[in-house]
XYZ file of N, CA and C in Angstrom:
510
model
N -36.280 26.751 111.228
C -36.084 28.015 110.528
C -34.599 28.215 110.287
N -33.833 28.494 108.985
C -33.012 28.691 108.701
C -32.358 30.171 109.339
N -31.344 30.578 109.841
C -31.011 31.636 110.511
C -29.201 31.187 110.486
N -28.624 32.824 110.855
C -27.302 32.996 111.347
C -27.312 32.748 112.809
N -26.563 32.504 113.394
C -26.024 32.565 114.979
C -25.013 33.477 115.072
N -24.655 33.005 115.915
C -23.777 34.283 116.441
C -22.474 34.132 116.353
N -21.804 34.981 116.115
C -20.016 34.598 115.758
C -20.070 34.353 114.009
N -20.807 34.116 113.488
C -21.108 33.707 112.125
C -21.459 31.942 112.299
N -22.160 31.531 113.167
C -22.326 29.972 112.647
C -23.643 30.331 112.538
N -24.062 28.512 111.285
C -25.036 29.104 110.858
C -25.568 27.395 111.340
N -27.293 28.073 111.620
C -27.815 26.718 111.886
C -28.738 26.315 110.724
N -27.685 25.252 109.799
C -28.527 24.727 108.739
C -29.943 24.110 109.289
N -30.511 23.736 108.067
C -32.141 23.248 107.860
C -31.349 21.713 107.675
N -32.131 20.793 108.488
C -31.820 19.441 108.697
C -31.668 18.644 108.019
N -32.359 19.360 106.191
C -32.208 18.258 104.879
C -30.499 19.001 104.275
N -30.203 19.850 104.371
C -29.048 20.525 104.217
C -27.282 19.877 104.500
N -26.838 19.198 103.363
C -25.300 18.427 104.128
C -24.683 19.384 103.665
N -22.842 19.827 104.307
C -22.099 20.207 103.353
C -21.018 19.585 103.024
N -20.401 19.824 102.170
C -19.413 18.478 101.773
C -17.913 19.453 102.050
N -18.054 20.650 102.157
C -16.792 21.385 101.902
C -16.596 22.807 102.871
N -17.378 22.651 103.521
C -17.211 23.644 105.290
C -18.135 24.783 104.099
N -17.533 25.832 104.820
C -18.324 27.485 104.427
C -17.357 28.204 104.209
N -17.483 28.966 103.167
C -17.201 30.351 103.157
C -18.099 31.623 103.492
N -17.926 32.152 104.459
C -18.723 33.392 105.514
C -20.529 32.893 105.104
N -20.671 32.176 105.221
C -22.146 31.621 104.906
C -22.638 31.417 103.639
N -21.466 31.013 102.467
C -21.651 30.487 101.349
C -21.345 28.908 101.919
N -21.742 28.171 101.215
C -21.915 26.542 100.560
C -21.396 25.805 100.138
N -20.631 25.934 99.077
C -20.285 25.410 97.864
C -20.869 24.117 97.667
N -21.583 23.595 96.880
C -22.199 22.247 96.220
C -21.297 22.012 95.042
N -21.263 20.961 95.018
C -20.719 19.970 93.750
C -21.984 20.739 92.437
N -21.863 20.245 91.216
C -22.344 20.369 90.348
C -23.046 18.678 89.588
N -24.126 19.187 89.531
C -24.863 17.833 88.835
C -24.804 18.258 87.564
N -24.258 17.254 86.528
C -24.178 17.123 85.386
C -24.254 15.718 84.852
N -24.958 15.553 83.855
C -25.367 14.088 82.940
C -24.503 14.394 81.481
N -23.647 13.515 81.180
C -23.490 13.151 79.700
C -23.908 12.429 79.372
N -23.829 12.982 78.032
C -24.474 12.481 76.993
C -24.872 10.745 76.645
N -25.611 10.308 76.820
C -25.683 9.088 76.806
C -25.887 8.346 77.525
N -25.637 8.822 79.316
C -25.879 8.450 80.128
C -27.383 8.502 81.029
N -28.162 8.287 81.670
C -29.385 8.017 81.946
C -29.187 9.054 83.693
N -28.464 9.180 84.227
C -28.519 9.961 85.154
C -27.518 10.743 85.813
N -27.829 12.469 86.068
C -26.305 13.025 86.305
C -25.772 12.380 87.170
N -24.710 13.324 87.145
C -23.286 12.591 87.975
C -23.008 14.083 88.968
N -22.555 13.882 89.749
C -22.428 14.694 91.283
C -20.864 14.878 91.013
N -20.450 16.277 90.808
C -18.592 16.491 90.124
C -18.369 17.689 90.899
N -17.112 17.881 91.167
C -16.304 19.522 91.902
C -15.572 19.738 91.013
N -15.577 18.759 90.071
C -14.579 19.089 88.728
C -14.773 18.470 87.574
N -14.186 19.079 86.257
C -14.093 18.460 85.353
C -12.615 18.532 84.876
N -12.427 17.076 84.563
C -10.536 16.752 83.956
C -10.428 17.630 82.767
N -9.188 17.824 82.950
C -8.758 18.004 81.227
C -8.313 16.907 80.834
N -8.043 16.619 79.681
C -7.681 15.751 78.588
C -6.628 15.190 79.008
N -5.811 13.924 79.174
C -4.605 13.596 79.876
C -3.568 13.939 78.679
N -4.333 13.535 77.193
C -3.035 13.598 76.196
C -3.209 15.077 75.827
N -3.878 15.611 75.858
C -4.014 17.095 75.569
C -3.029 17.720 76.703
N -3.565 17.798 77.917
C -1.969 18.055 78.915
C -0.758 17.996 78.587
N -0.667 16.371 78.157
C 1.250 16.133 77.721
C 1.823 17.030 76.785
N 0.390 16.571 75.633
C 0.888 18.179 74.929
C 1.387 19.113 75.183
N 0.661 20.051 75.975
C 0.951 21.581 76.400
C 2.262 21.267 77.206
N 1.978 20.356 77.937
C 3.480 20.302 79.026
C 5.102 20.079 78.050
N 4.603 19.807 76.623
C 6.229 19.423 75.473
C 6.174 20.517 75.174
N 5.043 21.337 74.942
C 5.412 22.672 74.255
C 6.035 23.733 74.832
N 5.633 23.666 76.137
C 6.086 24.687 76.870
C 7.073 24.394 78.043
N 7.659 23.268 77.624
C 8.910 22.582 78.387
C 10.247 23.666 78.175
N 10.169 24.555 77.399
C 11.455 25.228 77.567
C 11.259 26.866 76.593
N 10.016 26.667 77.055
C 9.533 28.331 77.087
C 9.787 29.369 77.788
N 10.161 30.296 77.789
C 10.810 31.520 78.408
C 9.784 32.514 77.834
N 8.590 33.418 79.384
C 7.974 33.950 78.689
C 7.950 35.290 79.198
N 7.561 36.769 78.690
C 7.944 37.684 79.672
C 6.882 37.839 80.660
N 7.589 38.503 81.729
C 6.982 38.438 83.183
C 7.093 40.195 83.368
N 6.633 40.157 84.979
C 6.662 41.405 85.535
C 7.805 42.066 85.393
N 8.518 42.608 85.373
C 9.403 43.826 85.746
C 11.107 42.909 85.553
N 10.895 42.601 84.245
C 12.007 41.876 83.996
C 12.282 40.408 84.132
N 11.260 39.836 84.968
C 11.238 38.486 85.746
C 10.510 37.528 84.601
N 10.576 36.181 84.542
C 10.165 35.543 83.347
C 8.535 34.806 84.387
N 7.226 35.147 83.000
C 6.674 34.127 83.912
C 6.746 32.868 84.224
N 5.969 32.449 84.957
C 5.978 31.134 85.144
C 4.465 30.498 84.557
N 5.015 29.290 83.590
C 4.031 28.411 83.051
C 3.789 27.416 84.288
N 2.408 26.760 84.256
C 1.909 25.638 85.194
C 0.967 24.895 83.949
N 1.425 23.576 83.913
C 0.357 23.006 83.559
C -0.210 21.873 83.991
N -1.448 21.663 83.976
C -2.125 20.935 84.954
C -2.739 21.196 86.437
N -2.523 22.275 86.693
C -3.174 22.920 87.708
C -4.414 22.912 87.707
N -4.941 23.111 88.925
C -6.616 23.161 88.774
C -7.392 24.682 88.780
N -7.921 24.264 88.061
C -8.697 26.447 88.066
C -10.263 26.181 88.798
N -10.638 27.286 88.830
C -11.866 27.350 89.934
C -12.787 28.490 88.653
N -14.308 28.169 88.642
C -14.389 29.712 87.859
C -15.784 29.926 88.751
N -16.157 31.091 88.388
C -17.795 31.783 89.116
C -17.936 32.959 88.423
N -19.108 33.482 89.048
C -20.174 34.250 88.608
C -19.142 35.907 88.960
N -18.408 36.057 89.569
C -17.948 37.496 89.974
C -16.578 37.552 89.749
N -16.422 38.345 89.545
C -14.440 39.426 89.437
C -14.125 38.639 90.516
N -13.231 38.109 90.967
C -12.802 37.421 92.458
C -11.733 38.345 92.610
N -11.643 39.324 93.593
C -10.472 39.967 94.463
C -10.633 40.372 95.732
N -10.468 38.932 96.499
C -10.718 38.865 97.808
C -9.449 37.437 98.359
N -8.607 37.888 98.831
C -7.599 37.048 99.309
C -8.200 35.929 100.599
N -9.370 36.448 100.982
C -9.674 35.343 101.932
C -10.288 34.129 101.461
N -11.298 34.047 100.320
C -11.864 33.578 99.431
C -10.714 32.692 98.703
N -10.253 33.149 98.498
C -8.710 33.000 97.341
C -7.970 31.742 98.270
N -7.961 32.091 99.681
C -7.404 31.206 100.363
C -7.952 29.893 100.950
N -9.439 30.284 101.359
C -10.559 29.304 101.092
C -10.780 27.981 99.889
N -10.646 29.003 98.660
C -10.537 27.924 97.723
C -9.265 26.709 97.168
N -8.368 27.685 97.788
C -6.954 26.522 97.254
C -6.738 25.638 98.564
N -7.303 25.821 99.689
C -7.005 25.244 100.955
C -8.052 24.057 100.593
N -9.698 24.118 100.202
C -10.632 23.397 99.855
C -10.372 22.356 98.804
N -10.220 23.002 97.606
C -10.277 22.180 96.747
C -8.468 22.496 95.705
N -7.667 23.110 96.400
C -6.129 23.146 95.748
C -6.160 23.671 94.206
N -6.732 25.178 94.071
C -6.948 25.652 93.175
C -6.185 26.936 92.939
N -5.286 26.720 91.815
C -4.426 27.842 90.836
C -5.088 29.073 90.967
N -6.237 28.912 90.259
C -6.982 29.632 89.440
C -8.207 30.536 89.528
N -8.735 31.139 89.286
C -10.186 31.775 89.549
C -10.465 32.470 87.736
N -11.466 31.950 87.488
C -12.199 32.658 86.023
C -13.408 33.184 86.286
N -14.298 33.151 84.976
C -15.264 33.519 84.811
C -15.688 32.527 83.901
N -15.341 32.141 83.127
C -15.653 31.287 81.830
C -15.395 29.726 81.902
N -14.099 29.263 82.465
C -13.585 27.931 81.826
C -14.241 26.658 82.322
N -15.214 26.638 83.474
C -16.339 25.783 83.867
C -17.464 25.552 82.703
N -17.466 26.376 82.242
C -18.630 26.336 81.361
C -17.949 25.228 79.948
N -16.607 25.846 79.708
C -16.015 24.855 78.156
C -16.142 23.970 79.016
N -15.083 23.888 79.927
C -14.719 22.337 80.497
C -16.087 21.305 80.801
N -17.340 22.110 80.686
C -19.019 21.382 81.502
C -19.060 21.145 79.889
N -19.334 21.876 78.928
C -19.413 20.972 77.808
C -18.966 20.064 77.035
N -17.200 20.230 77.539
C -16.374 19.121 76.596
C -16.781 17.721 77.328
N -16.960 17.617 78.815
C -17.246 16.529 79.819
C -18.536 16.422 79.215
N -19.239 16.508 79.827
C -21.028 16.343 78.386
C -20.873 15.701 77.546
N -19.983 16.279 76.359
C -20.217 16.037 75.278
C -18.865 14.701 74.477
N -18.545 14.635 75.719
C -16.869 13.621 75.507
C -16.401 13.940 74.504
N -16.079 15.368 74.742
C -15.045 16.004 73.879
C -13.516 16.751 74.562
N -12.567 15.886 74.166
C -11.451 16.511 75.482
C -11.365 17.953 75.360
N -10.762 18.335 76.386
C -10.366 19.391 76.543
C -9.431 20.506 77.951
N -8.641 21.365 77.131
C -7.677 21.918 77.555
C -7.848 22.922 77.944
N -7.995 23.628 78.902
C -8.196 25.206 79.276
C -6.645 25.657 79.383
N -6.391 26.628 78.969
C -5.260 28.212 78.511
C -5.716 29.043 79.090
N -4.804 29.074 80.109
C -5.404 30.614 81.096
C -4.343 31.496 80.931
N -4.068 32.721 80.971
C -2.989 33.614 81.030
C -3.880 34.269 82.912
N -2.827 34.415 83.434
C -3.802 35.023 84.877
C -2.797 36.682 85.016
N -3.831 37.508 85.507
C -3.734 38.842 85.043
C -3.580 39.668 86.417
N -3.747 38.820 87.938
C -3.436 39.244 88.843
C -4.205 38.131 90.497
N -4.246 38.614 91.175
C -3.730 37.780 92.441
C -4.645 37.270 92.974
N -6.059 38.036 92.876
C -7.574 37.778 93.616
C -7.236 38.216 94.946
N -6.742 39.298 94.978
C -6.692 39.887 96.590
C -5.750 39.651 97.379
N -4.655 38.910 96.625
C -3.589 39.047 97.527
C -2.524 39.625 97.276
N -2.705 40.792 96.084
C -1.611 41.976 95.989
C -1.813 42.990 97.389
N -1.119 44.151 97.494
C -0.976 45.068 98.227
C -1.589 46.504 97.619
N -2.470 47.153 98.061
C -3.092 48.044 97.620
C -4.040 47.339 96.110
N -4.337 48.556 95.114
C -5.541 48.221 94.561
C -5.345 47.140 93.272
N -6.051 46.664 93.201
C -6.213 45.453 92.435
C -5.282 46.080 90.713
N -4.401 45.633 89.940
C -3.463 45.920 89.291
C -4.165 45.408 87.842
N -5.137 45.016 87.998
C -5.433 43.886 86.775
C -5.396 44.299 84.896
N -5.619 45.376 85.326
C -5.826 46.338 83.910
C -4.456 46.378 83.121
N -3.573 47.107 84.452
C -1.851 46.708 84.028
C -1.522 45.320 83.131
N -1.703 44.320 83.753
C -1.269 43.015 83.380
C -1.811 42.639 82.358
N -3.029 43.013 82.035
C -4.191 42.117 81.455
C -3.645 41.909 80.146
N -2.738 42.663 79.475
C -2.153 42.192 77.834
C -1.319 41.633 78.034
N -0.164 41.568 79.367
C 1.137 40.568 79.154
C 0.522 39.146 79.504
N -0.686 39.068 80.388
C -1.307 37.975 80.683
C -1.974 37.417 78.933
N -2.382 38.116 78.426
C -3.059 37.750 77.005
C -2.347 37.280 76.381
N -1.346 37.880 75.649
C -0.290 37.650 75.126
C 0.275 36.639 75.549
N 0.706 36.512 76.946
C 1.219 34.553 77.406
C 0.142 33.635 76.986
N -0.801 34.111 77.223
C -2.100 33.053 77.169
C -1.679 32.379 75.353
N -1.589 33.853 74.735
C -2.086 33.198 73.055
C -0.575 32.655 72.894
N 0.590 32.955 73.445
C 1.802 32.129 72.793
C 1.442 30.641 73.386
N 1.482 30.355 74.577
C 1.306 28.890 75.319
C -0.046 28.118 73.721
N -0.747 29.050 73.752
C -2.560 28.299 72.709
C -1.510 28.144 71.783
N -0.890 28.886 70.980
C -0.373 27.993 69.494
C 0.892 27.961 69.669
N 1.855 27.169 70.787
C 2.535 26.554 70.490
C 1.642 24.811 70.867
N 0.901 25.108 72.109
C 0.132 23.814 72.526
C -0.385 23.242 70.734
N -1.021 24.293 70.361
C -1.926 23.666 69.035
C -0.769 23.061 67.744
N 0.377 23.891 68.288
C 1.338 23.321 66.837
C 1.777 21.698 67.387
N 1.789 21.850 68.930
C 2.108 20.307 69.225
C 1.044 19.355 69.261
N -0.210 19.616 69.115
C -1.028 18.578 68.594
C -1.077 18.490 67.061
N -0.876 19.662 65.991
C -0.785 19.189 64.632
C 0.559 18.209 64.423
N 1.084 18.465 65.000
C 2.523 17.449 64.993
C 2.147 16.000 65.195
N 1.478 16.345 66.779
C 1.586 14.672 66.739
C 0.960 14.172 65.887
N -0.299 14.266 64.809
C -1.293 13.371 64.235
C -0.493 12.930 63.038
């Protein structure tokens, strides 16, 4: 019988492995996905971005200056790894869980889903995140509303200067 113990351990069911410890009695599983063409999924915690699509973004925004908080310039990353799920994430323990697990920037809602189809469909691809606040590790209440246009706004300058440096290269 599947059950909690005490202290929070939990006594899995015997067909049950985990590959990546727990979060407070979450799981995390890899994702089974098959492309296209291939005869049986494949067992992934991730999907790549594009290596030449990267270099890209990384020439474009090699000497970008973009605005930041309270006078401060942000900071671009590219190539980082993002994480996405089903909920708002603003929980710093979680937050710390995941970059300790799997060394993750990021938290979305959406960019698993492009990145699951471009991998599918062997179509590269680049995720553009602008990030709009901390996932729980600001001080008092979550700020996100504040940010959410200077985060946009970085997001769409980084998208078309990245896109002017792929019309270039071809």
């Amino acid at each position: 019988k599947d059950q909690a113990g005490p202290s929070d351990q939990y006594i899995l069911p015997s067909w049950f492995t985990t590959k990546y410890g727990n979060y407070r009695g979450f799981f995390p599983p890899d994702v089974e996905a098959i492309r296209e063409g291939a005869q049986k999924p494949e067992s992934l915690h991730a999907f790549p971005g594009d290596p030449a699509l990267l270099k890209t973004a990384a020439r474009a925004v090699a000497d970008l200056k973009l605005e930041g908080l309270n006078g401060h310039l942000a900071r671009v990353i590219v190539g980082c790894a993002g994480m996405s799920g089903p909920v708002f994430l603003d929980n710093a323990e979680f937050r710390h869980f995941a970059y300790t697990t799997w060394q993750v920037d990021g938290h979305d809602m959406e960019s698993t889903a492009i990145a699951q189809v471009g991998w599918v469909n062997h179509v590269p691809v680049l995720i553009i995140r602008g990030l709009s606040d901390l996932a729980g590790e600001q001080a008092g209440p979550n700020e996100e509303r504040l940010y959410l246009q200077l985060a946009a706004k970085n997001a769409a300058i980084v998208t078309a200067r990245t896109l002017l440096g792929v019309s270039q290269a071809r």
